[in-house]
Each structure stands twice: as C-alpha cells, then as structure tokens.
Amino acid sequence: MEECCSTKPKKKEQHAHDHSEGDGHDHSHDTGDKTPFQMFLPAIISFLLLLIGIALDNYIKTEWFTGWVRLVWYLAAYIPVGFPVLKEAYESIIHGDVFSEFFLMGIATVGAFAIGEYPEGVAVMLFYSVGEVFQGMAVSRAKGNIKALLDQRPDEVTVIEGSQPKIIKAKETKIGDIIQLKPGEKLALDGKLMTESASFNTAALTGESKPDTKTKGETVLAGMINMNSIALVKVNTAYEDSKLSKILEMVQNATAQKAPTELFIRKFAKVYTPIVVFLAIGICLLPYFFVSDYQFRDWLYRALIFLVISCPCALVISIPLGYFGGIGAASRNGILFKGSNFLDSIAEIQNVVMDKTGTMTEGVFKVQEVNIKPEFNKDEILKLVNVLESKSTHPVATAIHNYAGEIDHAIPLENVEEIAGHGLKASVNGKELLVGNFKLMDKFKISYDTNHSNIVYTLIAIAYDQKFAGYITIADSIKSDAKETVENLHRMGVKATMLSGDKSTVVKYVADQLGIDNAFGDLLPEDKVNKVKEIKAKNQTVAFVGDGVNDAPVVALSDVGIAMGGLGSDATIETADVVIQDDKPSKIPMAINIGKQTKKIVWQNIVLAFAVKAVVLALGAGGLATMWEAVFADVGVAMLAILNAVRIQRMKFS
C-alpha cells in the first residue's frame, strides 16, 4: 500500500515566536466575553467628548472653554482610549520591549498635547483604539469560526448501564461503555457501531454533508451526527484521544507554525520601529542646524506625525490574520493544514506526485478472474492464498478474503515473511508458498508461461512447491473526481506524476484514463525516492500525496506531504503536513488554490501598507501631512488590510 505520512523535521522546527521575544506587536487582541457595545464604549465616550470640544472650539464660542478647563476637557476625552494604550506601552517597556506600537502612539499623542494640539491628540488615539477593537473582533471571529466548525462534541452522553440509559458527562465516559445515540444527536467519542446499520452526517469531520451509512462493527467518530434511528456505539477511545480532539488541537495550534513571510515581518518590525523613533528625533532636532527660521513646535509636530504614520500595526496584525483565515477556509472544506508555513509552501508547488491505490482509485479491490493451472486443486490453492493474505493489511488481501470466504486457521503456516514491493512467502507442510507480483516469481526463479504484461488488471501470481500455480486478477475503480483533479492541476500549471508499486500496465492504464503526465509502476519504496529526487534535481517543488504508512522516505523528500484518508488513520493526522479528510483527490488542487489565494491576500496587504505609509511618511516629514492623514496611514490602512484578510474566509473554493 502506498502512502504519505512522515513529517520532515526541518519543517516542524519552525517554532512559534513567543510573545515575550521582544516583538511587542504580537498582542493577542482577545475580546474575551465582551459584547460589541462594551468593547466600543470607551471609544463612544471619547468620541462624544471630542465632538463637544471641537464644537466649543469652533462653533459655540465661550469664554470659559480656555486654559486649564479646555485641557481637562480634552484629557477626559483622551483617558478612556489613551490609558489602556499607555498601560500597554509601560508593560512592554518593563518586559524589555521599548519600541512597541503602543510606545509610538503614546509619545505621538502625549507630544500633541504638549504642543497644544489637544483635539488631534485625542483623535489619533480614538481612531487607533477603534482600529484595535475591529482587529480584536476580526481575530476572535476567525478563531471562533474554526473552533465552532471543529469542536462539535456534546458535553453529555447517554450511556447504557445494565439495560437503563443514564446521562453522564462526556469526559467521564470510559472505554467499553455503550453510548445510546438518538436521531439528530452528535457522537461525543470514537467507537464501534453495535447496531446493524446507521446513517451519519460527517460534515464536521469531512466538510461533506452527504450521509455516510455505517454497518455493525465499523468505526464511527466523534462529531458525526446520527441521522435516522437510535444507534448504539461502544466507546474504544478516551475523550481526549478522539480523532476530533486531535484535529481540533492541530488546527488551533496551526498558527504556531509561522510562514516565512510572517516571520520576516515580525523581524522587520523589531528593527524598523527603533529606526523610525530615531528618525523622528532627527526630524525634530536636526533642522535647527540647517533651517534659518527653525520653529521647534512645527518640527516637533512633523516628528509626531511621522511616528503615528510609521506604526507597523497594519502589517503585524493583518498578515497573521490572513494566514489564519486561510487555515479556517481550508478547515471548512475538510482540508487541515498543520501550519501557515504549509499554506506558503503549497502555493509554490510545481509537481504533485501521487500514489494510485487509495489516492486516485477507491482502494476497494474486487477479484475479476481466478486462473489456476489444471494440475493444482483450485479450491485448495485459494484456501492457502486466503490464509496467507490474511497476514497482510493491503486492500488486495481484503478482495481475496471477500472472494474466497472464511479463513481456514487450521492450515499450518510457518515462516511467514513479507518481501517489500514483491509479496508474501510462507511454508505450508514443508512446501514453499509464494503469493505476490510476477517480480516475486522472478526473484525465486519460478518459471511461468503467462504473458502478464498485456493484462490491464492487478495480478496476484501464485507459486506452490517451486511450481507456478496460476494467478488471480483484481481490479480497482478510479475515483469519480480523479480526472477532474488532474485537469484542475494542469489548469494551475502543476504537473501530475503517479508512482505505484502496482504493475506498470495497470498504472499506465489509470494514468491514461486520468491524463496524468508521467506514470511509473513496479516501484519499490527506494525507487519512488529516486523518482522524486529526479524531480527535485530540476529545482522543482514537490507535494507527495498518499494514503498509507510505508512511504515515509518519499514524504521526507517532498516539500509538502499530503495525507489522503485522514479519517482512516491516526498516523496520518499525526505526521502529514496537510490532511484531506474525505479521501477526495479534488481537494488537492483546492488546497493549492487556498494556499495561492492566502499568499495573494498577504502580499496585497504588504504592498498596500508599505505604499501608503511611504507616501504619507514623505509628506509628513516635508510638513505636507497633518495628523489626520497620519491617522489614515496607520488605522485606515490597518482596517483595509484586515477587511482584505477576512475576505478569504468568505471565498468559495469548490
């Protein structure tokens, strides 16, 4: 069986940058449980006092609104929005981060008060605070969407004790307990279905709303919703170890894996902010030596404008939000990214290398023909093959078991050995039994008269007592969206390559049906590694897509490891970089598209922020921009960037 499931240590070492590492801009924007009115209340108070103050200054001329009365009035307008920012600035300085955005806003607005520009000082802080609230709401909404999407577990479950139903907390449920699930109820823990059959809505796990019918003994997972009749489920996994718990934890931790763009912006902000502060000091003081009519107040005002404009808030908030939006959009479509770095990586993919079985085909084999030579007893040989194949987990073994019936455990198998890329070998009553591909026959020098290269089916060759006994043909059906997948990849300019351990004629047949660029069969795991190395040698990026546990070397080489069948194997969730939860290959180009759109939005924000700031900084330094332009360059650009970043969560990718 072919598959993708190992993660490259080099990728996993991109640890999250702790908030205390001195970048100071990485504040949480946590809105807690506050209502929008509570969040905006300080800004509303400040805004009303500011409006009255401006009216008293310009429209309702009064003698009393001067001197200290005017100062106190504007201070009262400033404190509701200014105090939290000044407090953050102080705490950042205490923790060794002097040049934070809070510090920039603090000295700019306090400086405005120092030169008597009270309304502008209040206005700058007011708009900055409103921007912070909007940012907090956007971040919380993005996180809330993902949590609501994935954390579908109910708090209580109904367990059967004796013959009586009893409601208990889901966390108190023990392995072996029987849960009673009524129609419309969500399953809280993973388990095995005890009822003959039941239909489940699996949208929480796969993004696929079509009902999935399970039969007795099959695995059902936390988050699935029972559709029709009462079902009984025997719990086989602890609450915290359920598939959904792992998925939820993975997505919530996804932002810890920072994308290179994100890491660069953080490092840039750490260097950029102190430079801006010293430039502002220079703008204020240096003209004294070069300008004949130097006015300290005018140049201080220009320096303060320069500080407000230079605040890097738009970049530092909108870029992580853009990546988080991408992770959320992917989750909503049943695609799980382990981190924002993989959104960046997948956007650059030039080659998708895929397995055949279980990735582009259903992985559900059916026996087509049993061709056993006359000198052998067909039923006897089938019994031997059935019992030997029972030692394998390959889908071929299931097909043979379904065809041959019950396994005869009385058959004395000895020295069972799996030969990678070839098949199985064992001894029965002192005679050698070989079951596998024709390479296995060649390896053990078994002569055969079958021209197997012309047969467009998977072939299982059999040898018993050093003689070729015949073969079984097995067919696997192509997934309904496989052809569309390859077409979409080609539209994106991505090449598709199929690598398989299956025989070359079968692989070529499937590849031709799907329009795949290159296809190679009869490959051992090391052959696959060499094929991927050949692609990498051309300086091209590779994503590897698989569904099993034995292609770790190929995944280690690939830039992005994509696991199909996330619901089937815990190992895939643990180790793949990207997990496609519903086995649909059409999610491969969708994942690439989400990566591309996320990167596009992030770069739009970077260009927007730098372009606007560069223009207004130049105008501010030259005395052509006021505090109002400065407010737009900081808060306005931040708001535009945030709205752009949130846009990805509303995009349709299907």
XYZ file of C-alpha atoms in Angstrom:
654
model
C 0.000 0.000 0.000
C 1.309 3.411 -0.926
C 1.204 6.456 1.201
C 2.321 9.702 2.610
C 2.782 10.205 6.186
C 6.006 11.409 7.627
C 6.796 14.907 8.504
C 10.081 16.484 7.780
C 11.880 17.546 10.958
C 13.233 20.577 9.095
C 9.660 21.842 8.688
C 8.470 21.094 12.173
C 11.350 23.023 13.720
C 9.810 26.345 12.725
C 8.597 27.032 16.242
C 6.240 29.786 17.180
C 7.884 33.001 18.235
C 6.894 33.593 21.793
C 5.122 36.839 22.536
C 7.812 37.733 25.004
C 10.639 37.637 22.497
C 10.555 41.355 22.147
C 8.461 41.998 19.101
C 5.857 43.706 21.242
C 3.391 43.948 18.388
C 2.087 40.448 18.834
C -0.642 41.397 21.252
C -3.479 38.960 21.494
C -6.476 41.117 20.575
C -8.504 38.859 22.824
C -12.006 40.311 23.159
C -12.943 37.888 25.919
C -16.694 37.661 26.558
C -17.398 41.366 25.989
C -20.293 42.475 23.803
C -19.566 44.847 20.879
C -21.163 47.709 22.877
C -18.836 47.056 25.845
C -15.816 46.968 23.523
C -16.753 50.244 21.818
C -17.977 52.080 24.977
C -14.621 53.839 25.780
C -14.401 54.991 22.136
C -18.028 56.229 22.183
C -17.392 58.290 25.371
C -14.176 59.688 23.905
C -15.852 60.495 20.567
C -18.760 62.392 22.195
C -16.415 64.451 24.399
C -14.183 65.177 21.380
C -17.157 66.345 19.261
C -18.375 68.662 22.038
C -14.842 70.000 22.483
C -14.446 70.722 18.744
C -17.891 72.408 18.739
C -16.920 74.612 21.722
C -13.615 75.449 19.995
C -15.016 76.387 16.614
C -18.789 76.881 16.604
C -20.061 77.757 20.090
C -17.562 80.388 21.201
C -17.486 80.595 25.018
C -15.105 82.448 27.299
C -14.860 79.654 29.862
C -13.612 76.978 27.395
C -9.965 78.057 27.538
C -6.798 77.345 29.521
C -6.908 74.551 32.054
C -10.667 73.908 31.538
C -10.035 73.135 27.846
C -7.036 70.927 28.755
C -9.038 68.964 31.375
C -11.923 68.501 28.904
C -9.674 67.002 26.230
C -7.836 64.907 28.846
C -11.228 63.475 29.854
C -11.790 62.620 26.170
C -8.283 61.135 25.884
C -8.184 58.911 29.002
C -10.873 56.273 28.051
C -8.973 55.393 24.859
C -5.454 56.520 25.789
C -4.985 54.972 29.228
C -5.140 51.285 28.033
C -2.561 52.061 25.308
C -0.214 53.912 27.691
C -0.567 50.994 30.143
C 0.394 48.515 27.363
C 3.374 50.731 26.449
C 4.541 50.763 30.094
C 4.187 46.960 30.406
C 6.085 46.439 27.144
C 8.938 48.650 28.424
C 9.002 46.698 31.728
C 9.426 43.483 29.672
C 12.326 44.976 27.722
C 10.429 45.945 24.570
C 10.736 49.712 24.439
C 9.864 50.329 20.796
C 6.360 48.883 20.629
C 3.476 50.344 18.633
C 1.903 51.380 21.966
C 5.024 53.432 22.735
C 4.818 55.093 19.283
C 1.151 56.031 19.748
C 1.791 57.129 23.330
C 4.626 59.578 22.620
C 2.887 60.868 19.467
C -0.345 61.736 21.304
C 1.300 62.979 24.525
C 3.530 65.118 22.294
C 0.421 66.519 20.546
C -0.923 67.564 23.974
C 2.477 69.090 24.839
C 2.258 71.468 21.857
C -1.408 72.287 22.478
C -2.894 70.154 19.667
C -5.423 68.572 22.023
C -8.159 67.567 19.515
C -5.635 65.918 17.209
C -4.010 64.020 20.094
C -7.439 62.681 21.157
C -8.429 61.894 17.556
C -5.264 59.879 16.844
C -5.763 57.729 19.942
C -9.515 57.415 19.362
C -9.145 56.105 15.814
C -6.270 53.859 16.854
C -8.422 52.333 19.629
C -11.374 51.812 17.270
C -8.987 50.052 14.869
C -7.754 47.832 17.717
C -11.328 46.827 18.608
C -12.085 45.924 14.978
C -8.853 43.932 14.806
C -9.752 42.098 18.005
C -13.209 41.273 16.667
C -11.768 40.028 13.353
C -9.220 37.763 15.052
C -11.767 36.410 17.550
C -14.253 35.768 14.768
C -11.685 33.862 12.715
C -10.721 31.719 15.710
C -14.343 31.261 16.745
C -15.338 30.112 13.259
C -12.703 27.393 13.281
C -13.484 26.272 16.826
C -17.231 26.166 16.123
C -16.546 24.283 12.905
C -14.500 21.579 14.556
C -15.426 21.344 18.220
C -18.702 19.537 17.675
C -18.543 17.348 20.759
C -21.553 17.407 23.072
C -20.896 17.877 26.810
C -23.162 14.980 27.873
C -23.800 11.463 26.594
C -26.397 8.772 27.290
C -24.737 5.502 28.342
C -26.489 2.169 28.854
C -25.864 0.720 32.323
C -27.458 -2.701 32.637
C -30.466 -2.028 30.485
C -31.110 1.511 31.704
C -29.997 4.716 29.907
C -28.084 7.160 32.101
C -26.862 10.680 31.196
C -23.261 11.421 32.232
C -20.598 13.974 31.292
C -18.789 13.033 28.065
C -15.385 13.405 29.766
C -16.378 10.756 32.362
C -17.139 8.123 29.702
C -14.831 5.114 29.879
C -13.556 2.836 27.134
C -16.012 -0.074 26.784
C -19.096 1.993 27.703
C -22.116 1.693 25.385
C -23.474 5.065 24.191
C -27.085 5.401 23.032
C -27.333 7.889 20.191
C -30.753 9.255 19.235
C -31.549 10.662 15.768
C -30.072 14.178 15.425
C -27.577 13.678 18.264
C -23.823 14.155 17.853
C -21.403 11.455 18.915
C -19.014 12.627 21.641
C -16.367 9.866 21.450
C -14.913 7.474 18.884
C -16.244 3.926 18.949
C -17.587 0.887 17.094
C -21.168 0.664 15.882
C -23.130 -2.029 17.744
C -26.378 -1.566 15.777
C -26.795 -3.393 12.431
C -26.548 -0.146 10.445
C -26.897 3.611 10.879
C -26.542 6.735 8.711
C -24.329 9.595 9.863
C -23.748 13.187 8.786
C -19.941 13.558 8.771
C -19.787 17.257 7.766
C -17.952 18.263 10.960
C -15.063 15.986 10.062
C -15.006 15.974 6.274
C -16.860 19.058 5.069
C -19.070 16.540 3.190
C -22.771 16.713 4.071
C -23.844 13.551 2.191
C -24.945 10.861 4.710
C -22.453 8.056 5.327
C -24.014 4.675 6.161
C -22.060 2.517 8.613
C -22.657 -1.162 9.403
C -22.147 -3.157 12.594
C -18.510 -3.301 13.719
C -17.442 -0.250 11.700
C -15.699 2.700 13.344
C -17.730 5.850 13.996
C -16.101 9.085 15.111
C -16.777 11.952 17.493
C -18.567 14.796 15.720
C -20.671 12.542 13.494
C -24.443 13.157 13.706
C -26.836 10.193 13.817
C -29.436 10.652 11.085
C -32.346 8.232 11.328
C -32.774 5.585 14.039
C -31.400 5.018 17.539
C -27.828 3.679 17.374
C -25.611 2.018 19.978
C -21.879 2.731 19.945
C -19.204 1.001 22.019
C -16.542 3.527 23.069
C -12.993 2.492 22.113
C -11.061 5.763 22.577
C -10.736 8.136 25.526
C -12.457 11.539 25.153
C -9.187 13.484 24.875
C -7.716 10.999 22.364
C -10.616 11.055 19.895
C -9.968 11.865 16.253
C -11.882 15.141 16.596
C -9.845 16.167 19.665
C -6.638 15.655 17.699
C -7.955 17.561 14.690
C -9.172 20.413 16.898
C -5.847 20.621 18.733
C -3.968 20.521 15.434
C -5.921 23.368 13.835
C -5.830 25.520 16.976
C -2.046 25.068 17.084
C -1.664 25.648 13.348
C -0.709 29.309 13.766
C 2.324 28.213 15.803
C 3.935 27.135 12.517
C 4.718 30.579 11.137
C 5.023 31.212 7.421
C 8.334 32.740 6.217
C 6.516 35.982 5.269
C 5.069 36.212 8.778
C 8.442 35.581 10.441
C 10.094 38.186 8.201
C 7.502 40.861 9.057
C 7.985 40.211 12.782
C 11.762 40.525 12.498
C 11.340 43.569 10.252
C 9.073 45.291 12.817
C 11.674 44.760 15.576
C 14.320 46.577 13.521
C 12.011 49.069 11.801
C 10.351 50.569 14.896
C 13.504 51.836 16.704
C 14.823 53.235 13.392
C 11.579 55.203 12.994
C 11.843 56.611 16.547
C 15.397 57.861 15.940
C 14.367 59.294 12.550
C 11.539 61.178 14.295
C 14.037 62.624 16.801
C 16.204 63.625 13.833
C 13.239 65.309 12.050
C 12.549 67.300 15.213
C 16.093 68.426 16.105
C 18.383 68.328 13.044
C 16.634 71.147 11.071
C 17.846 73.530 13.836
C 21.310 73.369 12.208
C 20.088 73.831 8.623
C 16.902 75.969 8.665
C 17.093 79.730 9.253
C 13.553 80.177 10.639
C 13.555 76.980 12.775
C 10.440 76.639 14.942
C 10.723 73.798 17.468
C 6.921 73.418 17.711
C 6.498 72.967 13.926
C 9.242 70.362 13.603
C 8.044 68.503 16.713
C 4.578 68.336 15.105
C 6.114 66.863 11.935
C 8.043 64.311 14.024
C 4.871 63.302 15.867
C 3.019 62.828 12.550
C 5.949 60.734 11.337
C 5.640 58.487 14.438
C 1.897 57.944 14.007
C 2.282 57.060 10.319
C 5.161 54.671 10.949
C 3.240 52.402 13.336
C 3.507 48.865 11.770
C 0.132 47.693 13.083
C -1.377 47.014 9.629
C 1.365 44.549 8.787
C 1.750 42.874 12.143
C -1.965 42.172 12.600
C -3.331 41.631 9.093
C -0.675 39.147 7.939
C -1.197 36.525 10.688
C -4.955 37.097 10.300
C -4.637 36.384 6.561
C -2.904 33.072 7.235
C -5.374 32.171 9.969
C -8.207 32.917 7.522
C -6.587 30.541 5.013
C -6.356 27.769 7.606
C -10.019 28.373 8.534
C -11.187 28.336 4.896
C -9.331 25.061 4.340
C -10.807 23.507 7.520
C -14.298 24.406 6.369
C -13.615 22.410 3.195
C -12.293 19.328 5.022
C -8.596 20.169 4.470
C -6.356 20.514 7.527
C -3.102 22.498 7.319
C -0.571 21.869 10.096
C 0.665 25.471 9.916
C 0.700 28.680 7.914
C 4.153 27.745 6.582
C 2.496 24.923 4.607
C -0.001 27.383 3.071
C 3.038 29.220 1.712
C 4.757 26.008 0.583
C 1.739 24.526 -1.199
C 1.154 27.783 -3.116
C 4.543 27.270 -4.813
C 4.078 23.590 -5.726
C 5.061 22.725 -9.318
C 4.654 18.928 -9.156
C 2.098 16.726 -7.421
C 3.398 13.178 -7.042
C 0.654 10.745 -6.102
C 0.064 7.111 -5.287
C -2.517 5.152 -7.222
C -4.247 2.845 -4.750
C -6.498 4.682 -2.307
C -5.448 8.090 -3.637
C -6.681 8.239 -7.236
C -8.517 4.900 -7.057
C -11.058 3.730 -4.487
C -8.687 1.179 -2.968
C -11.604 -1.273 -2.941
C -10.466 -4.255 -4.996
C -12.649 -6.980 -6.455
C -11.482 -10.310 -7.821
C -12.165 -10.446 -11.566
C -10.752 -13.859 -12.540
C -9.061 -16.836 -10.865
C -6.799 -18.671 -13.293
C -5.332 -21.792 -11.615
C -3.475 -24.443 -13.626
C -5.291 -27.811 -14.022
C -2.628 -29.797 -12.138
C -3.494 -27.866 -8.942
C -6.674 -28.082 -6.874
C -8.241 -24.625 -7.328
C -10.139 -24.663 -4.019
C -7.061 -25.824 -2.119
C -4.829 -23.136 -3.627
C -7.441 -20.448 -2.899
C -7.606 -21.581 0.750
C -3.808 -21.304 1.043
C -3.729 -17.877 -0.615
C -6.585 -16.665 1.599
C -4.875 -17.669 4.831
C -1.510 -16.183 3.760
C -3.068 -12.907 2.599
C -4.816 -12.620 5.977
C -1.363 -11.722 7.338
C -1.366 -8.548 5.172
C -3.325 -5.292 5.562
C -3.198 -4.468 1.839
C -6.613 -3.929 0.140
C -5.756 -6.870 -2.165
C -5.941 -9.173 0.868
C -9.473 -7.947 1.608
C -10.525 -8.586 -2.004
C -9.236 -12.169 -1.866
C -10.890 -12.752 1.506
C -14.222 -11.414 0.175
C -13.957 -13.791 -2.799
C -12.615 -16.904 -1.056
C -14.719 -16.709 2.102
C -13.806 -17.743 5.640
C -10.131 -18.188 6.530
C -9.139 -21.752 7.462
C -6.947 -21.172 10.519
C -6.179 -24.882 10.744
C -3.744 -24.554 7.812
C -0.253 -24.682 9.387
C 1.570 -21.600 8.039
C 5.213 -21.228 9.062
C 7.990 -18.676 8.431
C 5.609 -16.034 7.066
C 7.619 -13.213 5.502
C 6.609 -10.035 3.679
C 9.045 -9.095 0.916
C 8.748 -5.326 0.301
C 7.492 -4.491 -3.172
C 7.066 -8.172 -4.066
C 4.556 -10.024 -1.882
C 4.344 -12.754 0.765
C 6.238 -16.001 1.370
C 5.499 -18.867 3.786
C 5.920 -22.611 4.325
C 2.936 -24.990 4.366
C 3.565 -28.636 5.262
C 7.225 -28.151 4.337
C 6.367 -26.677 0.915
C 7.073 -23.105 -0.125
C 4.072 -20.859 -0.879
C 4.606 -17.571 -2.759
C 1.833 -15.011 -3.316
C 2.604 -11.630 -4.880
C 3.529 -9.987 -8.178
C 5.499 -11.540 -11.017
C 8.678 -9.912 -9.704
C 8.318 -12.320 -6.766
C 8.240 -15.234 -9.242
C 11.398 -13.903 -10.928
C 13.139 -13.424 -7.580
C 12.591 -17.066 -6.624
C 13.278 -18.286 -10.197
C 9.791 -19.680 -10.711
C 9.189 -20.213 -14.440
C 5.777 -19.252 -15.854
C 4.146 -19.164 -19.272
C 1.780 -16.226 -18.709
C 2.296 -13.014 -20.722
C 1.293 -10.806 -17.799
C 2.398 -7.532 -19.425
C -0.739 -7.447 -21.617
C -3.247 -7.814 -18.758
C -4.671 -4.453 -17.605
C -5.518 -5.646 -14.096
C -3.594 -6.032 -10.893
C -2.209 -9.586 -10.926
C -1.560 -11.827 -7.946
C 0.826 -14.590 -9.003
C 0.911 -17.860 -7.010
C 3.632 -20.491 -6.746
C 3.437 -23.647 -4.619
C 6.171 -26.188 -4.067
C 8.504 -24.380 -6.542
C 5.896 -24.502 -9.355
C 3.810 -21.715 -10.886
C 0.212 -22.397 -9.836
C -1.578 -19.558 -11.668
C -2.791 -16.051 -10.970
C -5.727 -14.000 -9.715
C -6.754 -10.752 -11.450
C -8.021 -7.921 -9.283
C -9.479 -4.559 -10.376
C -9.794 -1.281 -8.538
C -12.154 1.501 -9.677
C -10.986 5.064 -10.327
C -12.426 7.740 -8.005
C -15.203 9.803 -9.573
C -13.378 13.139 -9.169
C -9.884 11.872 -10.090
C -9.980 13.065 -13.719
C -11.292 16.490 -12.697
C -8.427 16.681 -10.168
C -5.740 16.218 -12.834
C -7.469 18.713 -15.163
C -7.548 21.328 -12.370
C -3.866 20.723 -11.577
C -2.977 21.236 -15.250
C -5.004 24.472 -15.323
C -2.833 25.697 -12.442
C 0.330 24.734 -14.321
C 1.076 21.861 -11.918
C 2.436 18.591 -13.327
C 0.964 15.296 -12.080
C 3.112 12.184 -11.634
C 1.887 8.769 -10.473
C 4.229 6.397 -8.632
C 2.991 2.937 -7.685
C 4.179 -0.467 -6.609
C 1.419 -1.913 -8.791
C 2.301 -3.376 -12.182
C 3.204 -0.926 -14.931
C 0.331 -1.827 -17.302
C -2.255 -1.088 -14.593
C -0.541 2.165 -13.614
C -0.259 3.251 -17.268
C -3.920 2.401 -17.886
C -5.085 4.514 -14.894
C -2.713 7.359 -15.833
C -4.005 7.385 -19.418
C -7.608 7.463 -18.201
C -6.844 10.476 -15.998
C -4.441 12.377 -18.289
C -1.536 12.164 -15.830
C 1.773 13.493 -17.254
C 4.131 10.754 -16.034
C 3.378 7.345 -14.513
C 5.723 4.670 -13.190
C 4.752 1.225 -11.911
C 6.535 -1.806 -10.416
C 8.322 0.504 -7.981
C 9.870 -0.397 -4.648
C 9.916 2.294 -1.899
C 13.524 3.186 -2.796
C 12.565 3.545 -6.484
C 9.940 6.121 -5.516
C 12.594 8.056 -3.598
C 14.812 8.114 -6.687
C 11.950 9.345 -8.908
C 11.209 12.217 -6.505
C 14.943 13.022 -6.328
C 14.975 13.304 -10.130
C 12.189 15.933 -9.971
C 13.903 17.787 -7.101
C 17.190 17.786 -9.061
C 15.489 20.094 -11.595
C 14.966 22.633 -8.772
C 11.227 21.989 -8.772
C 8.923 21.825 -5.754
C 7.072 18.589 -4.984
C 3.951 17.706 -2.998
C 3.542 13.994 -2.287
C 0.036 12.569 -1.832
C -0.583 9.137 -0.325
C -2.801 7.126 1.981
C -0.757 4.511 3.854
C 2.178 4.218 6.242
C 5.126 2.996 4.160
C 6.195 5.963 2.032
C 7.944 7.955 4.766
C 11.202 8.340 2.752
C 9.306 9.952 -0.167
C 7.445 12.299 2.154
C 10.707 13.290 3.852
C 11.960 14.451 0.459
C 8.795 16.319 -0.545
C 8.142 19.986 0.196
C 4.578 19.226 1.358
C 3.247 15.840 2.496
C -0.490 15.431 1.863
C -2.319 12.530 3.513
C -5.471 11.090 1.991
C -7.854 9.212 4.244
C -7.419 11.336 7.364
C -10.420 9.583 8.900
C -8.829 6.177 8.442
C -5.521 6.509 10.224
C -4.372 8.330 13.350
C -0.843 8.205 11.955
C -1.841 10.429 9.048
C -3.181 13.159 11.336
C -0.057 12.959 13.487
C 2.515 13.142 10.711
C 1.215 14.678 7.463
C 1.652 18.384 6.723
C -1.799 18.584 5.121
C -4.651 16.134 5.791
C -7.519 15.690 3.312
C -10.304 14.298 5.469
C -12.749 12.850 2.960
C -10.419 10.961 0.560
C -11.385 13.191 -2.373
C -8.459 13.894 -4.720
C -10.268 17.040 -5.939
C -9.256 18.587 -2.598
C -5.586 18.552 -3.761
C -5.991 21.416 -6.297
C -8.389 23.088 -3.840
C -5.656 23.066 -1.161
C -3.172 24.560 -3.647
C -5.722 27.236 -4.601
C -6.352 28.147 -0.942
C -2.580 28.485 -0.465
C -2.297 30.715 -3.547
C -5.235 32.936 -2.536
C -3.901 33.286 1.026
C -0.460 34.289 -0.225
C -2.025 36.738 -2.693
C -4.023 38.448 0.068
C -0.990 38.613 2.375
C 1.124 40.274 -0.324
C -1.692 42.676 -1.236
C -1.659 43.801 2.403
C 2.127 44.180 2.479
C 2.186 46.276 -0.712
C -0.795 48.392 0.416
C 0.722 49.126 3.836
C 4.190 49.968 2.526
C 2.922 52.089 -0.383
C 0.540 54.232 1.676
C 2.983 54.606 4.564
C 5.869 55.554 2.261
C 3.809 58.338 0.606
C 2.417 59.756 3.859
C 5.800 59.475 5.643
C 7.367 61.603 2.918
C 4.506 64.121 3.145
C 4.717 64.162 6.952
C 8.475 64.729 7.014
C 8.005 67.565 4.490
C 5.274 69.207 6.549
C 2.571 68.490 3.961
C 0.570 65.947 6.006
C -1.431 66.610 9.166
C -2.312 64.257 11.991
C -5.494 63.338 10.097
C -3.512 61.901 7.162
C -1.326 60.172 9.728
C -4.393 58.544 11.285
C -5.452 57.217 7.877
C -1.953 55.893 7.132
C -1.979 53.940 10.388
C -5.522 52.989 11.387
C -7.085 53.313 7.926
C -4.548 51.065 6.247
C -4.800 48.578 9.141
C -8.575 48.423 8.720
C -8.360 47.979 4.928
C -5.765 45.222 5.378
C -7.901 43.447 7.986
C -11.013 43.582 5.781
C -8.923 42.157 2.937
C -7.545 39.382 5.186
C -11.016 38.412 6.427
C -12.189 38.164 2.782
C -10.581 34.719 2.337
C -12.995 33.232 4.884
C -15.909 34.124 2.577
C -14.365 32.774 -0.625
C -15.832 29.725 -2.383
C -13.198 27.197 -3.439
C -15.386 24.290 -4.570
